[in-house]
Coordinates of C-alpha atoms and ligand atoms in Angstrom, one line a residue:
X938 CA -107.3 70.6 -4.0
X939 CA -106.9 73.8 -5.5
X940 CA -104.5 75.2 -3.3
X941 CA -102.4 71.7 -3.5
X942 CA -102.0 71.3 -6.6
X943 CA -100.5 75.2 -6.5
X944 CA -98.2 74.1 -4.2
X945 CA -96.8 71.1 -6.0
X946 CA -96.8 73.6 -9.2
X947 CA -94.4 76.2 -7.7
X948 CA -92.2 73.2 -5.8
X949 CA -91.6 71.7 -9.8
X950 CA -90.8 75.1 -10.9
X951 CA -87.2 75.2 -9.6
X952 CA -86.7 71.5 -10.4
X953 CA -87.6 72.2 -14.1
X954 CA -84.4 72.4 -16.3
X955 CA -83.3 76.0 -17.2
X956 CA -83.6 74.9 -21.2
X957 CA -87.2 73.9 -20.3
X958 CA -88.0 77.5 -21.2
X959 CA -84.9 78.3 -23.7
X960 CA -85.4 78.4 -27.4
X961 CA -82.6 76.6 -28.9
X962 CA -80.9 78.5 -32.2
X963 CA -79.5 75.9 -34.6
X964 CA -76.8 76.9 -36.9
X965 CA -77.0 76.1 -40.5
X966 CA -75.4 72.4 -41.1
X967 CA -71.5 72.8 -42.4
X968 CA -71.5 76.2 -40.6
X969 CA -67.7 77.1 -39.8
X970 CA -66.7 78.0 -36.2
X971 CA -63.7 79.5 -36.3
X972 CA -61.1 81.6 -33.8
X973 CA -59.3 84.5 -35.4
X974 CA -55.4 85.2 -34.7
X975 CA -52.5 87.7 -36.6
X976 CA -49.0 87.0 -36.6
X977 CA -47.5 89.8 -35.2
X978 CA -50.5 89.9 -32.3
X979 CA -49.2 86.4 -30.9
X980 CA -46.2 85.0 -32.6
X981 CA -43.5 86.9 -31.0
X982 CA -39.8 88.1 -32.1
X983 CA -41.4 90.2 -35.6
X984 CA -37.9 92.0 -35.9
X985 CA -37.9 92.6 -39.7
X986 CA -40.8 94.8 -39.7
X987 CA -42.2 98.1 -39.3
X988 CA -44.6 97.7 -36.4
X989 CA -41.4 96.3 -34.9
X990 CA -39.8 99.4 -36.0
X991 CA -42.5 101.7 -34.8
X992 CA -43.0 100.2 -31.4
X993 CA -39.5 101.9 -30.7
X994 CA -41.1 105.4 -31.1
X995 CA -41.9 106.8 -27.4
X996 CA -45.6 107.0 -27.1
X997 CA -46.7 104.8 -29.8
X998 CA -47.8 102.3 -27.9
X999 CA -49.8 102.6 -24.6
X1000 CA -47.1 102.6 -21.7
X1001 CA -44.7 102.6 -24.5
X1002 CA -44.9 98.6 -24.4
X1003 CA -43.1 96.6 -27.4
X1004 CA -45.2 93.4 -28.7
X1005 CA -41.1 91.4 -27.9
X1006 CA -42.5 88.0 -27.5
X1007 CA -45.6 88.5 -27.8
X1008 CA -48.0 85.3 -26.8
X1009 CA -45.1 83.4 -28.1
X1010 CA -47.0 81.7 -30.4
X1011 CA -43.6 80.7 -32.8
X1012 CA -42.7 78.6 -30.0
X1013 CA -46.0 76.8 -29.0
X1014 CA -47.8 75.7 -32.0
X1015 CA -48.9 72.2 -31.2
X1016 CA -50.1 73.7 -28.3
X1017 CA -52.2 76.0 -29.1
X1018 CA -53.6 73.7 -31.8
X1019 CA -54.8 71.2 -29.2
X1020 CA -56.5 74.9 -27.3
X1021 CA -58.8 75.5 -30.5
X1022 CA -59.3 71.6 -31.0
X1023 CA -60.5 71.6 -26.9
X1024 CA -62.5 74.8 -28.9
X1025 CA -64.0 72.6 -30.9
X1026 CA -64.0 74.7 -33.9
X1027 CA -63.0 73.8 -37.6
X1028 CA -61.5 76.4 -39.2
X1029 CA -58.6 79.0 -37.8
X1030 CA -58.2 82.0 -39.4
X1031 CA -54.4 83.8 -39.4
X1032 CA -51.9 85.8 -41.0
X1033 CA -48.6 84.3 -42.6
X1034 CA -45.8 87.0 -41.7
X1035 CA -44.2 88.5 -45.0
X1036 CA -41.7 89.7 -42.8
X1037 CA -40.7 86.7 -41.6
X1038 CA -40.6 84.5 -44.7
X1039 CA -38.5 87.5 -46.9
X1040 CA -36.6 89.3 -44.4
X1041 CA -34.8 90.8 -46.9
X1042 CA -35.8 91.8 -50.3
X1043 CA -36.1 88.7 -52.4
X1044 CA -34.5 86.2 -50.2
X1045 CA -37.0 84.1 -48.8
X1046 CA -36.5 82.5 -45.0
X1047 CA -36.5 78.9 -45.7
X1048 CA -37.3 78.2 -41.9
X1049 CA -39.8 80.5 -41.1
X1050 CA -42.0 78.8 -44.8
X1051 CA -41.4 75.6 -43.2
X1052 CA -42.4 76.4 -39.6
X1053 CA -46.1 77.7 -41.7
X1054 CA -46.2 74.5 -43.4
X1055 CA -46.1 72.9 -40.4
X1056 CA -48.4 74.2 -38.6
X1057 CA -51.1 73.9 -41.7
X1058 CA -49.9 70.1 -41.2
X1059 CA -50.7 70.0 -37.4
X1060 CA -54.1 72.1 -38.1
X1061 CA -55.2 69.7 -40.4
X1062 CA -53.8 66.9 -38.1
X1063 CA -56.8 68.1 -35.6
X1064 CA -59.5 68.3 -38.1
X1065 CA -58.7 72.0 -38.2
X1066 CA -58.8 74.2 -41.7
X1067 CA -56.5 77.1 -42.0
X1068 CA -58.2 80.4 -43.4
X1069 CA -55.4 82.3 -44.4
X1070 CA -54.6 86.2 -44.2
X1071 CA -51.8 87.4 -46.6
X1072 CA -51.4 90.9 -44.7
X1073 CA -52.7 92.2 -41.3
X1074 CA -51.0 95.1 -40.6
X1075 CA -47.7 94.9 -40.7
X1076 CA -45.1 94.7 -43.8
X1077 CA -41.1 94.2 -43.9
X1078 CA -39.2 97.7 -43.5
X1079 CA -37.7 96.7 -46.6
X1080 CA -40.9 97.4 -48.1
X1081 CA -41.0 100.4 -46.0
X1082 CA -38.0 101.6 -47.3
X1083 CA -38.9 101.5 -51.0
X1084 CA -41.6 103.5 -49.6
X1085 CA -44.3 101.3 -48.3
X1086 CA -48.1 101.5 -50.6
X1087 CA -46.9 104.2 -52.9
X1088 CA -43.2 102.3 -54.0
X1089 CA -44.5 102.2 -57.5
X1090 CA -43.5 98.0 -57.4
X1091 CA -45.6 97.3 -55.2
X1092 CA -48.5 95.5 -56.0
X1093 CA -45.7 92.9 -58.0
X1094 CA -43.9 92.6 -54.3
X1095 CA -47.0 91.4 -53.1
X1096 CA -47.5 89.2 -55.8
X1097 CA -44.4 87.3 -55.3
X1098 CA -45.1 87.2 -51.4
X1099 CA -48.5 85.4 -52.6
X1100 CA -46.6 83.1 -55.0
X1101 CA -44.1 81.8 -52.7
X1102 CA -47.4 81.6 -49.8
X1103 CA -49.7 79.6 -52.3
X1104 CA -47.0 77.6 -53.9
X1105 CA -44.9 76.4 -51.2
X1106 CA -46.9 76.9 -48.2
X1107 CA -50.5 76.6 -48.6
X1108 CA -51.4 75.2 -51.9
X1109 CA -54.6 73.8 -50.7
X1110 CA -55.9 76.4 -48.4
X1111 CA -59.4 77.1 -49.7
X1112 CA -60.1 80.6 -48.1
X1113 CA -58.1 83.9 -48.6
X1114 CA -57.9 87.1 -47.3
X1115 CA -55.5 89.4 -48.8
X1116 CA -55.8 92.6 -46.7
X1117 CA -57.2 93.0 -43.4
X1118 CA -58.9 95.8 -42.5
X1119 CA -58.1 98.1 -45.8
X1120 CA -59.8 101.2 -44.1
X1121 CA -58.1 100.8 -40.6
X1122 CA -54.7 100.2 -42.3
X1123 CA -54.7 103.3 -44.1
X1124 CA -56.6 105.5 -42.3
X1125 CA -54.5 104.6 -39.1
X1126 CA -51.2 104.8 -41.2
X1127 CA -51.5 108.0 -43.8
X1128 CA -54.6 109.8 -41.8
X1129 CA -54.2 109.8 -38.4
X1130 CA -50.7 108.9 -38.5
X1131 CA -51.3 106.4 -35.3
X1132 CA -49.8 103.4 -37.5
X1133 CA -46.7 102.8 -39.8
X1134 CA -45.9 104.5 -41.9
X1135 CA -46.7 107.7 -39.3
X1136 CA -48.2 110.0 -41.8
X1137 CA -51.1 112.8 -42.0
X1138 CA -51.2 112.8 -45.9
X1139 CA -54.9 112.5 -46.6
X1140 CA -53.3 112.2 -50.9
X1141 CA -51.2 109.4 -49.6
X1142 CA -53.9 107.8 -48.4
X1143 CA -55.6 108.0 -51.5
X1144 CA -52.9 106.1 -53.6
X1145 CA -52.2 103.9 -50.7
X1146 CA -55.6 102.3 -51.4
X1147 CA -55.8 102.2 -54.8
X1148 CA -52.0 100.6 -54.6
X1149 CA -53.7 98.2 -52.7
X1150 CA -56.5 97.3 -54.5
X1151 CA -54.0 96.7 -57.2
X1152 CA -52.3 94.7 -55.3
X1153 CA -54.9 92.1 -54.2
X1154 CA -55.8 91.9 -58.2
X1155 CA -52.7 90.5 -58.2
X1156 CA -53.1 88.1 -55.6
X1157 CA -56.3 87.1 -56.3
X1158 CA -55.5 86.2 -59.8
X1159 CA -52.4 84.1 -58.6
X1160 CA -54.4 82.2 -55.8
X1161 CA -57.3 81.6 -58.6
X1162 CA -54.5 80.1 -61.1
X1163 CA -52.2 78.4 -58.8
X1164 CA -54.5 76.9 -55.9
X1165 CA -55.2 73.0 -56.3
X1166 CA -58.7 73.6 -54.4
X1167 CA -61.4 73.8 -56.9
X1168 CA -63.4 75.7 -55.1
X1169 CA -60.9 78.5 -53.7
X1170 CA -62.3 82.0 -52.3
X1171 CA -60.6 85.7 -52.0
X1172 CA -61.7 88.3 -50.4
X1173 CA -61.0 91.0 -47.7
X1174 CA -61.6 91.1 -43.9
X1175 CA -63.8 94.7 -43.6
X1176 CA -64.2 96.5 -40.6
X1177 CA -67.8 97.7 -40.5
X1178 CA -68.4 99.8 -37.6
X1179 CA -72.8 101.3 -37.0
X1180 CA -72.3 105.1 -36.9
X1181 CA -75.3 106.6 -35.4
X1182 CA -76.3 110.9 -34.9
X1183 CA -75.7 112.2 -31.5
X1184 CA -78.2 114.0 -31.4
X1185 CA -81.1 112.4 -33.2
X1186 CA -82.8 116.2 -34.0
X1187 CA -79.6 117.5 -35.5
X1188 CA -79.3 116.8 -38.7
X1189 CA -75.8 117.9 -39.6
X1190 CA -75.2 114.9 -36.9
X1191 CA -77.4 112.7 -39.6
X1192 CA -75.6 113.9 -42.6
X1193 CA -71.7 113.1 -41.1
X1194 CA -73.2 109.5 -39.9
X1195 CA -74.4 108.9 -43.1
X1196 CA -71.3 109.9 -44.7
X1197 CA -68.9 108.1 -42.6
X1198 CA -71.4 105.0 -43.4
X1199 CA -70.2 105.4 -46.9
X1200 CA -67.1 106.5 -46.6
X1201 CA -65.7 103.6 -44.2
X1202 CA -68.1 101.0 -44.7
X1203 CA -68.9 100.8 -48.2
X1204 CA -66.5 102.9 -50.6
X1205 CA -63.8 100.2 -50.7
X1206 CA -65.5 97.1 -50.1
X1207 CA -67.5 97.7 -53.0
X1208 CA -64.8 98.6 -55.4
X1209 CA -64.3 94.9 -56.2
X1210 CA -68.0 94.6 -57.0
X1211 CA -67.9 97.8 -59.8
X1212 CA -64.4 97.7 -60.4
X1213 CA -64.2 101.7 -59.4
X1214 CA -62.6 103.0 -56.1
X1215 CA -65.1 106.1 -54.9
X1216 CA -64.2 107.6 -51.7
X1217 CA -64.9 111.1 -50.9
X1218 CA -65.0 112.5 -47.7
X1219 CA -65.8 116.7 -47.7
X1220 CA -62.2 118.2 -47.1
X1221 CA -60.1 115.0 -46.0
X1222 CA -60.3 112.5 -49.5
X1223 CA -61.2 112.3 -52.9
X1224 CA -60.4 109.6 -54.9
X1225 CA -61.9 108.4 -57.9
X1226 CA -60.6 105.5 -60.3
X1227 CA -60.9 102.6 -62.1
X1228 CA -58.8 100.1 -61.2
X1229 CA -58.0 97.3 -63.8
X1230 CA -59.2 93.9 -63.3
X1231 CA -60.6 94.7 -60.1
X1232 CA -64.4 93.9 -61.0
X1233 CA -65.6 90.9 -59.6
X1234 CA -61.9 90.1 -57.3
X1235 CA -64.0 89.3 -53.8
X1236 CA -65.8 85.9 -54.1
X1237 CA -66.9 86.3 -50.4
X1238 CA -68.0 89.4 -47.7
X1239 CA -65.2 89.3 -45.0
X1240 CA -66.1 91.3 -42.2
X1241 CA -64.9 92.0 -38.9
X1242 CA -67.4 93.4 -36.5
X1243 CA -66.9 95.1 -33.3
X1244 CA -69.2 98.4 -32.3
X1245 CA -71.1 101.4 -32.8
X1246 CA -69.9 105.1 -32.9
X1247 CA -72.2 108.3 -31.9
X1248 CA -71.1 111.0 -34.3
X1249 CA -71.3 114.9 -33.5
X1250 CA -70.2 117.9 -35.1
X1251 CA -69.6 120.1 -32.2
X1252 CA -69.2 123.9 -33.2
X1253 CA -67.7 125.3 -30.4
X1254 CA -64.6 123.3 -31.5
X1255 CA -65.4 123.1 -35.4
X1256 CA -64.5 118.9 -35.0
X1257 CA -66.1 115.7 -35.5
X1258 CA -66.8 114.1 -32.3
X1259 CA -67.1 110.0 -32.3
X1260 CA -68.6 109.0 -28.4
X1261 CA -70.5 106.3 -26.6
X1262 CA -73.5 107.4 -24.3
X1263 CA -72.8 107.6 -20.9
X1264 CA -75.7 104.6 -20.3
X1265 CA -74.2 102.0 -22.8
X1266 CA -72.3 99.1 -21.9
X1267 CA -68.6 99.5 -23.1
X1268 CA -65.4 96.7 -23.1
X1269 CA -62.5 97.4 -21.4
X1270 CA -61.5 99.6 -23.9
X1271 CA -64.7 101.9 -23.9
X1272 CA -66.1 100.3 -27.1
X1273 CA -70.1 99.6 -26.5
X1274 CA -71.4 96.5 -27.0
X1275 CA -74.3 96.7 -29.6
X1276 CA -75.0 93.3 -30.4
X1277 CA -77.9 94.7 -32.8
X1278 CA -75.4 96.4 -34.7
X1279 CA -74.2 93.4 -35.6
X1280 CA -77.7 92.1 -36.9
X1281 CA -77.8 95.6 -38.7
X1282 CA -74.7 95.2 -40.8
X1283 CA -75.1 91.6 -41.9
X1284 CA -78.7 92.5 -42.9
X1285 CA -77.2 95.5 -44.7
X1286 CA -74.3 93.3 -46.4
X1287 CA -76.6 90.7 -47.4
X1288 CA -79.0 93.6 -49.2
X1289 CA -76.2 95.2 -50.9
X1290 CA -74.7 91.7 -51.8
X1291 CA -77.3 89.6 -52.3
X1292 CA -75.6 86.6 -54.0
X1293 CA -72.6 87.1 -51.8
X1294 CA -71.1 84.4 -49.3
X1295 CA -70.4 86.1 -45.8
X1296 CA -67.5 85.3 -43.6
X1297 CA -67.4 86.6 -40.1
X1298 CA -63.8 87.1 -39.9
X1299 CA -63.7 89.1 -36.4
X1300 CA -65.9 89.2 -33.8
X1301 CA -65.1 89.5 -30.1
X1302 CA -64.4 91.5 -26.7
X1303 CA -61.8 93.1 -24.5
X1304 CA -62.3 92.2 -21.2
X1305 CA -59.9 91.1 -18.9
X1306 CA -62.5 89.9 -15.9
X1307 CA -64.4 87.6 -18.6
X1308 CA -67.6 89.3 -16.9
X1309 CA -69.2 90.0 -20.6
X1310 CA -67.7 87.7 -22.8
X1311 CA -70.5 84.8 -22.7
X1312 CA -73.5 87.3 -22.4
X1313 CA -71.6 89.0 -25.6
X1314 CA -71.3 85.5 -27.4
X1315 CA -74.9 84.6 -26.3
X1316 CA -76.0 88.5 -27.6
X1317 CA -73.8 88.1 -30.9
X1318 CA -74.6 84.9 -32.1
X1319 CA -78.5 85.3 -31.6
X1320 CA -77.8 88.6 -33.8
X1321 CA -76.5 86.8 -36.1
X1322 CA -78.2 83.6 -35.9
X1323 CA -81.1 86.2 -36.8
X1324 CA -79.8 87.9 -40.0
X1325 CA -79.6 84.2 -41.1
X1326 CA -82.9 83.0 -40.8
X1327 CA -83.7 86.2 -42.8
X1328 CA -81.6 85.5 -45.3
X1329 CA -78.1 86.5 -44.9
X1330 CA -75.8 83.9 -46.6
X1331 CA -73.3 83.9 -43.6
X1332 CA -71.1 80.7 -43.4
X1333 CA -68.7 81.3 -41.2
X1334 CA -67.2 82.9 -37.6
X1335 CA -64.0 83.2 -36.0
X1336 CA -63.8 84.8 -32.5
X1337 CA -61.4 87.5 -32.1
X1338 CA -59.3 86.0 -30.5
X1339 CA -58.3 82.6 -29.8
X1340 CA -56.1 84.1 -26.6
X1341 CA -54.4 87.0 -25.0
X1342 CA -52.2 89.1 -27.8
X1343 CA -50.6 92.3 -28.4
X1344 CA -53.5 94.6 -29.3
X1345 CA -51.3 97.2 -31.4
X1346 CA -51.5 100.6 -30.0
X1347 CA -53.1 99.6 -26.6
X1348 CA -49.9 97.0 -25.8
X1349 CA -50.8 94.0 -24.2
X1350 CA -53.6 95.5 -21.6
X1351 CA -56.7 94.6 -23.6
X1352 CA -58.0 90.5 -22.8
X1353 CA -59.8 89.5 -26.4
X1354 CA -58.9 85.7 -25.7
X1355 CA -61.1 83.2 -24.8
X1356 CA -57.6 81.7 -23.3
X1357 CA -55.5 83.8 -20.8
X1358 CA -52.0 84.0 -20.9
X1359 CA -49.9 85.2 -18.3
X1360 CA -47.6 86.9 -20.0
X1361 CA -44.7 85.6 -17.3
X1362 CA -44.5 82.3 -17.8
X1363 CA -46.9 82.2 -21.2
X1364 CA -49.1 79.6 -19.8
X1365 CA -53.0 79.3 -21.4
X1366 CA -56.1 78.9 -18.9
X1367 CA -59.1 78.4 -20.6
X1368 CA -61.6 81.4 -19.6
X1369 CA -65.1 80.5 -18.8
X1370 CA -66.4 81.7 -22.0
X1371 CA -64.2 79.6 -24.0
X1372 CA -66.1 76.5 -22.3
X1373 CA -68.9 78.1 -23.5
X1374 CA -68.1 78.6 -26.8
X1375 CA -67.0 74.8 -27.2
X1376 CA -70.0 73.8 -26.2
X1377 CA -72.0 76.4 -29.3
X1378 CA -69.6 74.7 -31.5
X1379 CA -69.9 71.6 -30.9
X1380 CA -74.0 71.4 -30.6
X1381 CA -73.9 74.4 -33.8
X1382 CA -76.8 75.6 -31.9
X1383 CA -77.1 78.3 -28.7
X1384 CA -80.0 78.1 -26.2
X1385 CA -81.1 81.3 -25.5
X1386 CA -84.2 82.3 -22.7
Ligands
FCB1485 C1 -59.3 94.5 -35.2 C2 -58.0 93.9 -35.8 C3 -57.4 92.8 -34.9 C4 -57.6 93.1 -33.4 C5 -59.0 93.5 -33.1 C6 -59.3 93.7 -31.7 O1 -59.5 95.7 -35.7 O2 -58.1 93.4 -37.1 O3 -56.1 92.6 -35.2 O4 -56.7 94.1 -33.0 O5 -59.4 94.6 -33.9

């Protein structure tokens, strides 16, 4: 009897629904899905400015590629509306082109401010809100000319960019980020002179930030008085990276980790909360300074989160040295997936900013096979859905990316969409993941084993 019933037991097992043993994750009620997009990554033809310009310079960019068309996203709006509607998600976050809307210095494009409030209109036409970035990356070379962060007038340009964006274009948009990726931007542009504007002027750098910071007060202070949304938020989109010691036993390995902790993570993206900018990093930066009407400028956490970096000092070469162990497992671009990390830095926002909304304005992988992609969601989101049950105020996340795009330096090699293009004929095919990730969306929950 025994025996038979053990034998009926182990015939059920494989007839038993997989979610019979999966936990299911629910996601708070009202919690945003969101995929994330930027202009010049998809839209195509961004001839007025300067990653345009710099794309021209042999070597810049990985096979010496050009972003041209891009994922001609200009031309295929409704399209790729109905994509993130098919998505399922609510909210799409991306960046309004400067470039395109005032080619030239104070005469606006007419065209290009209608072709944004259109597509608002046919977002919103699919139940989807926009979350709107003022700047990722790239500015008009006329900007450039006047000498890009450190033209003295710049933090007013940028106002009137904002103006003419919250006036005309988005006047209802609840959700703002100014700057993406402050710490990328100019570290990449004045630092390691990999981005426009090409410079290795750790000084420069210095005043690019604090021009910047000057520059969302600005903004902020224009969206606040000018946006017909009550409840309208600012902030930044941070890039918040785990830096761990190489070597666990060395602690010059510990010290540089913890330093770069503060240095990239935290120095700027908690000016807004004390009003200060304090960024010092032992014989690269030093900047200390108040910045007027900065305190209190970032009504939400905006962060973008990606990976971890092991940090060494090696000696025999008197350099830093960022790696990933041999045994991790990397993206196509040799970043390791460390979902934990992600747990790690939303635990760590949440204590530093306790009262603080978070929005999870990046998130997302390179890989062209879509071999990771769902066990990264599935990885991610638990991570996250963790941090929330313990507290972390997070409200929102946007996948990087929606599809296929020009990923800056790297060209057009790295796959972040949850859509393919083929870069021929520009046509979208859904990858497996994106199934997947309509299906978290639309339940707000994940079933995980
Ligand atoms: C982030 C950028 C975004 C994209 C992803 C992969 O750092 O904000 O534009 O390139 O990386």
């Amino acid at each position: 009897m025994k025996f038979l019933f053990l034998i009926l037991f182990s015939l059920l097992i494989p007839a038993l629904p997989n979610s019979a043993f999966a936990k299911v994750l629910t996601f708070p009620a009202n919690f945003k899905w969101c995929v994330a997009t930027a202009a010049h990554q998809i839209e195509g033809d961004n001839i007025n400015s300067d990653w345009w310009a710099f794309e021209k310079n042999p070597g810049a960019i990985k096979n010496n590629e050009k972003s041209g068309k891009a994922s001609d996203h200009w031309n295929r709006v409704e399209e790729d509306t109905l994509l993130m509607k098919d998505l399922n998600v609510k909210s799409y976050r991306f960046s309004i082109e400067w470039a395109k809307i005032e080619p030239l210095e104070g005469q606006w494009n007419q065209a290009a401010i209608e072709h944004y409030k259109n597509e608002i209109k046919t977002l919103r036409a699919q139940g989807i809100e926009p979350m709107i970035t003022l700047h990722h990356f790239t500015l008009p070379t006329w900007v450039v000319a006047k000498g890009s962060w450190e033209w003295t007038e710049f933090p007013k340009a940028f106002k009137k960019y904002t103006e003419k964006v919250v006036t005309e274009i988005a006047p209802d948009v609840q959700d703002w980020i100014t700057f993406n990726e402050p710490m990328v931007v100019i570290f990449g542009g004045y630092i390691a002179g990999v981005m426009p504007p090409r410079r290795n002027d750790s000084k420069a750098a210095g005043r690019a930030l604090t021009a910047m910071l000057q520059a969302h007060v600005q903004s902020y202070n224009l969206i606040h008085t000018q946006n017909k949304k009550t409840m309208v938020r600012v902030g930044f989109a941070h890039h918040l990276r785990v830096f761990e010691p190489t070597q666990w036993f060395n602690p010059v390995d510990w010290l540089l980790a913890s330093q770069l902790d503060k240095a990239w993570n935290w120095a700027f993206a908690t000016a807004p909360e004390t009003g200060r900018l304090q960024l010092y990093v032992p014989f690269l930066i030093s900047v200390d300074q108040d910045i007027e009407g900065l305190k209190g400028t970032q009504d939400f956490f905006g962060v973008n989160y990606y990976t971890r970096d092991h940090i060494h000092f090696s000696l025999t070469k008197f350099e830093l040295e960022r790696s990933v162990p041999a045994e991790a497992q990397v993206n196509d671009l040799k970043w390791e997936i460390y979902p934990e990390g992600f747990y790690l830095i939303l635990k760590e926002i949440s204590k530093r900013f306790p009262s603080k909304d978070i929005l999870v304005t990046e998130n997302g992988i390179a890989d062209h096979r879509d071999a990771f992609r769902k066990v990264f969601l599935t990885s991610h989101l638990s991570a996250m859905h963790r941090a929330i049950t313990e507290g972390a105020r997070v409200q929102a996340y946007c996948h990087w990316s929606l599809l296929d795009n020009f990923e800056w330096n790297e060209g057009f090699a790295p796959r972040f969409g949850l859509y393919e293009v083929n870069y021929t004929n520009q046509k979208r095919t859904p990858r497996g993941s994106a199934l997947y990730f309509s299906e978290v969306a639309k339940k707000n929950s994940l079933e995980v084993e």
